[in-house]
Coordinates of C-alpha atoms (C1' of nucleotides) in Angstrom, one line a residue:
Chain J
M1 CA 255.8 -59.4 88.0
G2 CA 259.4 -61.0 88.6
R3 CA 262.5 -58.7 88.8
S4 CA 265.6 -59.5 87.4
P5 CA 268.5 -58.7 89.8
C6 CA 269.3 -54.5 89.3
C7 CA 272.8 -56.0 89.0
E8 CA 275.4 -58.6 88.4
K9 CA 276.1 -59.8 92.1
A10 CA 279.1 -61.6 91.6
H11 CA 281.9 -59.7 91.0
T12 CA 281.2 -56.8 92.4
N13 CA 282.5 -54.8 95.5
K14 CA 281.0 -53.7 98.4
G15 CA 281.3 -51.7 101.5
A16 CA 283.1 -48.5 101.7
W17 CA 284.4 -46.5 98.4
T18 CA 288.2 -46.5 97.6
K19 CA 289.8 -42.9 96.6
D20 CA 290.4 -45.1 93.2
E21 CA 286.8 -45.9 92.9
D22 CA 285.7 -42.2 93.6
Q23 CA 288.1 -40.8 91.2
R24 CA 287.2 -43.5 88.4
L25 CA 283.1 -42.2 89.0
I26 CA 283.9 -38.4 89.0
D27 CA 285.9 -38.8 85.8
Y28 CA 283.3 -41.2 84.2
I29 CA 280.6 -38.6 85.1
R30 CA 282.5 -35.4 84.3
I31 CA 282.7 -36.8 80.9
H32 CA 279.8 -38.4 79.7
G33 CA 277.0 -37.0 82.3
E34 CA 274.7 -38.5 85.0
G35 CA 272.4 -41.5 83.8
C36 CA 272.2 -45.0 82.2
W37 CA 273.8 -46.5 85.9
R38 CA 273.6 -49.8 84.8
S39 CA 276.2 -49.5 82.6
L40 CA 277.9 -47.1 84.2
P41 CA 280.1 -49.3 86.6
K42 CA 281.5 -51.8 83.2
A43 CA 282.0 -48.2 81.2
A44 CA 284.1 -47.0 84.0
G45 CA 285.7 -49.9 85.1
L46 CA 284.4 -50.3 88.2
L47 CA 283.5 -53.3 90.0
R48 CA 280.2 -52.3 91.5
C49 CA 276.6 -52.1 90.7
G50 CA 274.7 -49.4 89.1
K51 CA 272.5 -48.5 92.1
S52 CA 275.5 -48.0 94.1
C53 CA 277.3 -45.7 92.0
R54 CA 274.2 -43.6 91.7
L55 CA 274.1 -43.6 95.7
R56 CA 278.0 -42.5 95.6
W57 CA 277.6 -39.8 93.4
I58 CA 274.2 -38.3 94.6
N59 CA 275.2 -38.6 98.2
Y60 CA 278.7 -37.9 98.5
L61 CA 281.1 -37.0 94.8
R62 CA 278.3 -34.6 93.5
P63 CA 280.4 -30.9 93.3
D64 CA 277.0 -29.0 94.4
L65 CA 276.7 -31.1 97.6
K66 CA 277.0 -28.6 101.1
R67 CA 278.3 -31.0 103.3
G68 CA 279.2 -29.7 106.9
N69 CA 276.6 -29.0 109.7
F70 CA 272.6 -27.8 109.6
T71 CA 272.1 -24.2 110.5
E72 CA 269.4 -23.7 112.5
E73 CA 267.6 -22.4 109.7
E74 CA 268.0 -25.6 107.7
D75 CA 266.8 -27.1 110.8
E76 CA 263.5 -25.7 111.5
L77 CA 262.9 -26.0 107.3
I78 CA 263.5 -29.7 107.8
I79 CA 260.9 -29.8 110.5
K80 CA 258.2 -27.1 108.9
L81 CA 259.0 -29.5 105.7
H82 CA 258.4 -33.0 107.5
S83 CA 255.4 -31.9 109.0
L84 CA 253.8 -30.9 105.5
L85 CA 255.1 -34.3 103.9
G86 CA 256.5 -36.3 106.5
N87 CA 259.0 -38.7 105.3
K88 CA 259.7 -37.9 101.6
W89 CA 263.1 -37.3 102.2
S90 CA 263.8 -36.8 98.9
L91 CA 260.6 -33.7 98.5
I92 CA 262.4 -32.5 102.0
A93 CA 265.8 -32.5 100.0
A94 CA 265.0 -31.2 96.8
R95 CA 264.0 -27.8 99.1
L96 CA 267.6 -28.0 100.8
P97 CA 269.6 -27.0 97.8
G98 CA 273.3 -29.0 98.7
R99 CA 271.6 -31.5 101.4
T100 CA 270.9 -34.8 100.0
D101 CA 267.8 -37.3 101.5
N102 CA 269.9 -39.4 102.7
E103 CA 271.9 -36.8 105.1
I104 CA 268.5 -35.4 106.3
K105 CA 267.2 -38.5 106.8
N106 CA 270.1 -39.5 109.0
Y107 CA 270.0 -35.8 110.6
W108 CA 266.7 -36.1 111.4
N109 CA 267.0 -39.8 113.1
T110 CA 269.9 -38.5 115.0
H111 CA 269.2 -35.4 115.8
I112 CA 265.7 -33.3 115.1
K113 CA 264.0 -36.2 116.4
R114 CA 265.8 -35.9 119.6
K115 CA 265.7 -32.2 119.4
L116 CA 261.5 -32.3 119.3
F117 CA 261.2 -34.4 122.0
S118 CA 263.3 -32.4 123.9
R119 CA 260.5 -29.8 123.2
G120 CA 258.0 -32.1 124.2
I121 CA 257.0 -33.0 120.6
D122 CA 256.1 -36.3 119.0
P123 CA 258.3 -35.9 115.7
Q124 CA 256.2 -38.2 113.6
T125 CA 253.1 -36.3 114.4
H126 CA 254.3 -33.2 115.2
R127 CA 251.8 -32.8 117.8
P128 CA 253.0 -32.5 122.1
L129 CA 253.6 -35.7 123.5
D130 CA 251.1 -35.4 125.9
Q131 CA 248.4 -35.1 123.6
P132 CA 246.4 -38.2 122.8
T133 CA 246.2 -38.9 118.8
A134 CA 243.8 -41.8 119.0
T135 CA 240.9 -39.6 117.3
N136 CA 243.2 -38.8 114.2
T137 CA 246.9 -41.1 113.8
N138 CA 246.8 -39.5 110.4
T139 CA 250.4 -38.2 109.6
P140 CA 250.9 -34.3 108.6
T141 CA 250.7 -35.3 104.7
E142 CA 247.5 -36.7 105.4
L143 CA 245.4 -33.7 106.2
D144 CA 242.9 -32.1 103.8
F145 CA 245.2 -29.1 102.2
R146 CA 241.8 -27.5 101.9
S147 CA 241.7 -26.6 105.7
V148 CA 245.0 -25.6 106.3
P149 CA 245.4 -22.2 107.8
V150 CA 247.9 -19.0 107.0
V151 CA 251.2 -19.4 109.2
S152 CA 254.6 -18.2 108.8
I153 CA 257.7 -19.6 109.8
A154 CA 259.6 -17.6 112.3
N155 CA 262.9 -17.1 110.3
P156 CA 261.5 -13.7 108.7
S157 CA 263.9 -15.0 105.3
L158 CA 261.6 -17.9 105.3
D159 CA 258.1 -16.3 105.8
F160 CA 255.9 -17.1 103.0
K161 CA 252.4 -17.5 102.5
F162 CA 252.3 -21.3 104.5
N163 CA 248.6 -22.2 103.1
E164 CA 249.8 -22.4 99.7
F165 CA 252.8 -23.5 100.1
Q166 CA 251.1 -26.3 101.8
V167 CA 248.1 -26.8 98.8
K168 CA 251.2 -27.1 96.8
A169 CA 252.7 -29.6 98.6
K170 CA 250.1 -31.4 99.4
A171 CA 249.0 -31.2 95.3
E172 CA 252.4 -32.7 94.8
S173 CA 252.3 -35.3 97.0
L174 CA 249.0 -36.3 95.3
E175 CA 250.6 -36.5 92.1
E176 CA 253.1 -38.4 93.8
G177 CA 250.5 -41.5 94.6
N178 CA 250.1 -40.6 98.2
S179 CA 246.5 -39.7 97.9
S180 CA 245.6 -41.1 101.3
S181 CA 243.7 -37.8 102.4
S182 CA 241.6 -37.8 105.5
G183 CA 239.3 -36.0 104.1
M184 CA 239.2 -33.3 107.0
T185 CA 237.0 -30.4 106.2
T186 CA 235.4 -29.8 109.1
D187 CA 235.4 -26.5 111.6
E188 CA 236.8 -29.3 114.2
E189 CA 239.4 -30.7 111.7
Q190 CA 240.5 -27.2 110.7
K191 CA 241.0 -26.0 114.5
Q192 CA 243.0 -29.1 114.8
C193 CA 245.3 -27.9 111.8
K194 CA 245.5 -24.6 113.5
D195 CA 246.5 -26.6 117.0
K196 CA 249.1 -27.8 114.4
F197 CA 250.3 -25.0 112.5
P198 CA 250.0 -21.9 115.3
C199 CA 249.6 -18.4 113.2
T200 CA 252.4 -16.2 114.5
G201 CA 250.2 -13.3 113.2
Q202 CA 252.8 -12.5 110.9
E203 CA 252.2 -13.3 107.5
L204 CA 254.2 -12.0 104.6
N205 CA 253.4 -13.1 101.1
L206 CA 256.5 -14.4 99.0
E207 CA 254.2 -15.8 97.0
L208 CA 256.2 -20.0 97.3
S209 CA 255.3 -22.8 95.8
I210 CA 256.6 -26.3 96.5
G211 CA 256.7 -26.9 92.9
A212 CA 259.3 -28.5 91.2
P213 CA 262.5 -26.3 91.0
S214 CA 263.1 -26.5 87.6
F215 CA 266.2 -24.3 87.4
G216 CA 268.6 -24.5 84.9
R217 CA 268.5 -23.7 81.3
N218 CA 271.5 -25.8 81.6
N219 CA 270.8 -29.3 82.8
N220 CA 274.2 -30.0 83.1
S221 CA 275.6 -27.7 85.5
T222 CA 276.9 -30.9 87.7
T223 CA 279.1 -32.1 85.2
G224 CA 279.7 -29.5 82.8
V225 CA 278.9 -31.7 79.9
S226 CA 276.6 -32.0 77.3
T227 CA 274.4 -35.2 77.6
S228 CA 271.5 -35.8 75.0
N229 CA 270.5 -39.3 75.6
S230 CA 266.7 -39.8 76.3
A231 CA 267.4 -40.4 80.0
E232 CA 268.4 -37.0 80.3
S233 CA 265.3 -35.5 78.3
K234 CA 263.3 -37.8 81.0
R235 CA 265.1 -36.4 83.8
R236 CA 264.7 -33.1 82.6
S237 CA 261.1 -33.8 83.7
D238 CA 261.5 -35.3 86.5
N239 CA 261.2 -32.8 89.4
R240 CA 263.6 -35.0 91.8
N241 CA 265.8 -34.2 89.7
F242 CA 266.8 -30.5 89.4
Q243 CA 269.8 -29.0 89.0
F244 CA 270.7 -25.8 90.6
P245 CA 271.7 -22.8 88.5
Q246 CA 275.3 -21.9 88.7
H247 CA 274.2 -18.6 88.9
A248 CA 272.4 -19.4 92.6
S249 CA 274.0 -16.8 94.3
S250 CA 272.4 -13.9 92.1
I251 CA 268.5 -15.2 92.4
C252 CA 266.0 -14.9 95.6
L253 CA 265.8 -16.6 98.5
C254 CA 263.0 -18.6 97.5
C255 CA 264.2 -19.3 94.3
Q256 CA 267.3 -20.7 96.1
L257 CA 265.7 -23.0 98.5
G258 CA 264.0 -24.4 95.7
F259 CA 260.1 -23.1 96.6
Q260 CA 259.8 -21.5 93.6
T261 CA 261.2 -21.6 90.0
S262 CA 262.7 -18.3 88.4
E263 CA 260.4 -18.2 85.5
N264 CA 257.3 -18.2 87.7
C265 CA 258.0 -16.0 90.9
R266 CA 256.6 -13.1 90.6
N267 CA 258.9 -11.6 93.7
C268 CA 261.9 -11.9 90.9
Q269 CA 262.9 -9.9 88.3
N270 CA 264.2 -12.3 85.5
T271 CA 266.6 -10.9 82.9
N272 CA 269.2 -12.4 80.8
E273 CA 268.5 -15.2 83.1
F274 CA 269.7 -13.3 85.9
N275 CA 267.3 -12.5 89.1
R276 CA 267.4 -9.8 91.2
Y277 CA 266.8 -10.7 95.1
C278 CA 263.1 -10.3 96.2
Chain F
dA1 C1' 295.3 -49.0 128.4
dA2 C1' 291.5 -51.8 127.8
dG3 C1' 286.5 -52.7 127.1
dC4 C1' 281.9 -51.1 126.2
dA5 C1' 278.4 -48.3 124.8
dG6 C1' 275.9 -45.4 122.3
dC7 C1' 276.1 -42.2 117.9
dC8 C1' 276.5 -41.1 113.2
dC9 C1' 276.6 -42.1 108.8
dA10 C1' 277.6 -44.1 104.4
dA11 C1' 275.9 -48.0 102.2
dC12 C1' 273.0 -51.7 101.3
dC13 C1' 268.1 -53.7 100.6
dG14 C1' 263.9 -54.3 98.8
dC15 C1' 259.8 -52.4 96.7
dA16 C1' 257.6 -49.1 93.8
dT17 C1' 257.2 -46.5 89.7
dG18 C1' 258.3 -45.2 85.1
dT19 C1' 258.8 -46.2 80.5
dA20 C1' 260.3 -48.4 76.1
dA21 C1' 259.7 -52.6 72.9
Chain S
dT1 C1' 248.5 -55.1 77.2
dT2 C1' 252.2 -57.6 78.8
dT3 C1' 257.0 -57.9 80.0
dA4 C1' 261.3 -56.7 81.3
dC5 C1' 264.3 -52.8 82.4
dA6 C1' 266.1 -48.7 84.8
dT7 C1' 266.0 -45.6 88.0
dG8 C1' 264.5 -43.7 92.4
dC9 C1' 263.0 -43.9 97.4
dG10 C1' 262.7 -44.8 102.1
dG11 C1' 264.0 -48.0 105.8
dT12 C1' 267.6 -50.5 107.8
dT13 C1' 272.2 -51.7 108.9
dG14 C1' 277.2 -52.3 110.1
dG15 C1' 281.6 -50.1 110.9
dG16 C1' 283.8 -46.5 112.1
dC17 C1' 284.3 -43.1 115.8
dT18 C1' 284.4 -41.1 120.6
dG19 C1' 283.4 -40.6 125.2
dC20 C1' 282.8 -42.8 129.6
dT21 C1' 284.0 -46.4 133.0

DNA sequence: AAGCAGCCCAACCGCATGTAA
DNA sequence: TTTACATGCGGTTGGGCTGCT
């Protein structure tokens, strides 16, 4: 079907944002909350298209952004998540509090790719570079999640039952329409999975899942403003738009990383909306 | 100091998806 | 069911910055 342009192309600014534009956008969202991006520019007095405003807010102005260099821990987590999810940057970003999909995508392309190459690993397949891939060109996300072995992450703080993680990651991926399963179920294929995700022998069960990190009874923690429009209620059901809790520092690591909702994490004790560490 | 090449990252673009009328 | 609209996602681009010659 034909689509109209996302916004009126004429009379809109392009390129780098000025401080004044940033401030206008911040002020507007502070008062009215996120949403209605199409009408936002006009309402906020900005000569920008809605998409541009949304992008600027999400990637740069949001107050919960972490900024700064990626830690080694984050590096490894991104690599692991990419091996599971492929180029699903938004899904990966959802597991890295304070990081945006754009930021992770850029970081992947500029740093991690190189890092993996230097380790002799193909960043796309996560296989050794000298290993032929002709027999199985599937991306990691196309692995059959039923055959994935239990593995753990080197960093003890991130150890968890990796097979469960992958099952849920796969399920989520399927839910999102990425249903290109290779149907790998044979022993040979399971062996391939083990090669891909070598088990270190250290297996901790932290009951982590990759479900939507639906923290936030206060969905407006970002702006501190109540929004009651339908767009907001829609977003509440959208796991790509979760808000990090204001009391994030008091919840367990898996919750902070977005692996688990505080309601469901059996490693947390949820009392009066505060959780003790796992 | 000037020119050049490579890197980095903010921003753009086109398409996909969800949803209301 | 169809259509139009709003939003989100991933790939790509381009301009600024930095280091090297």
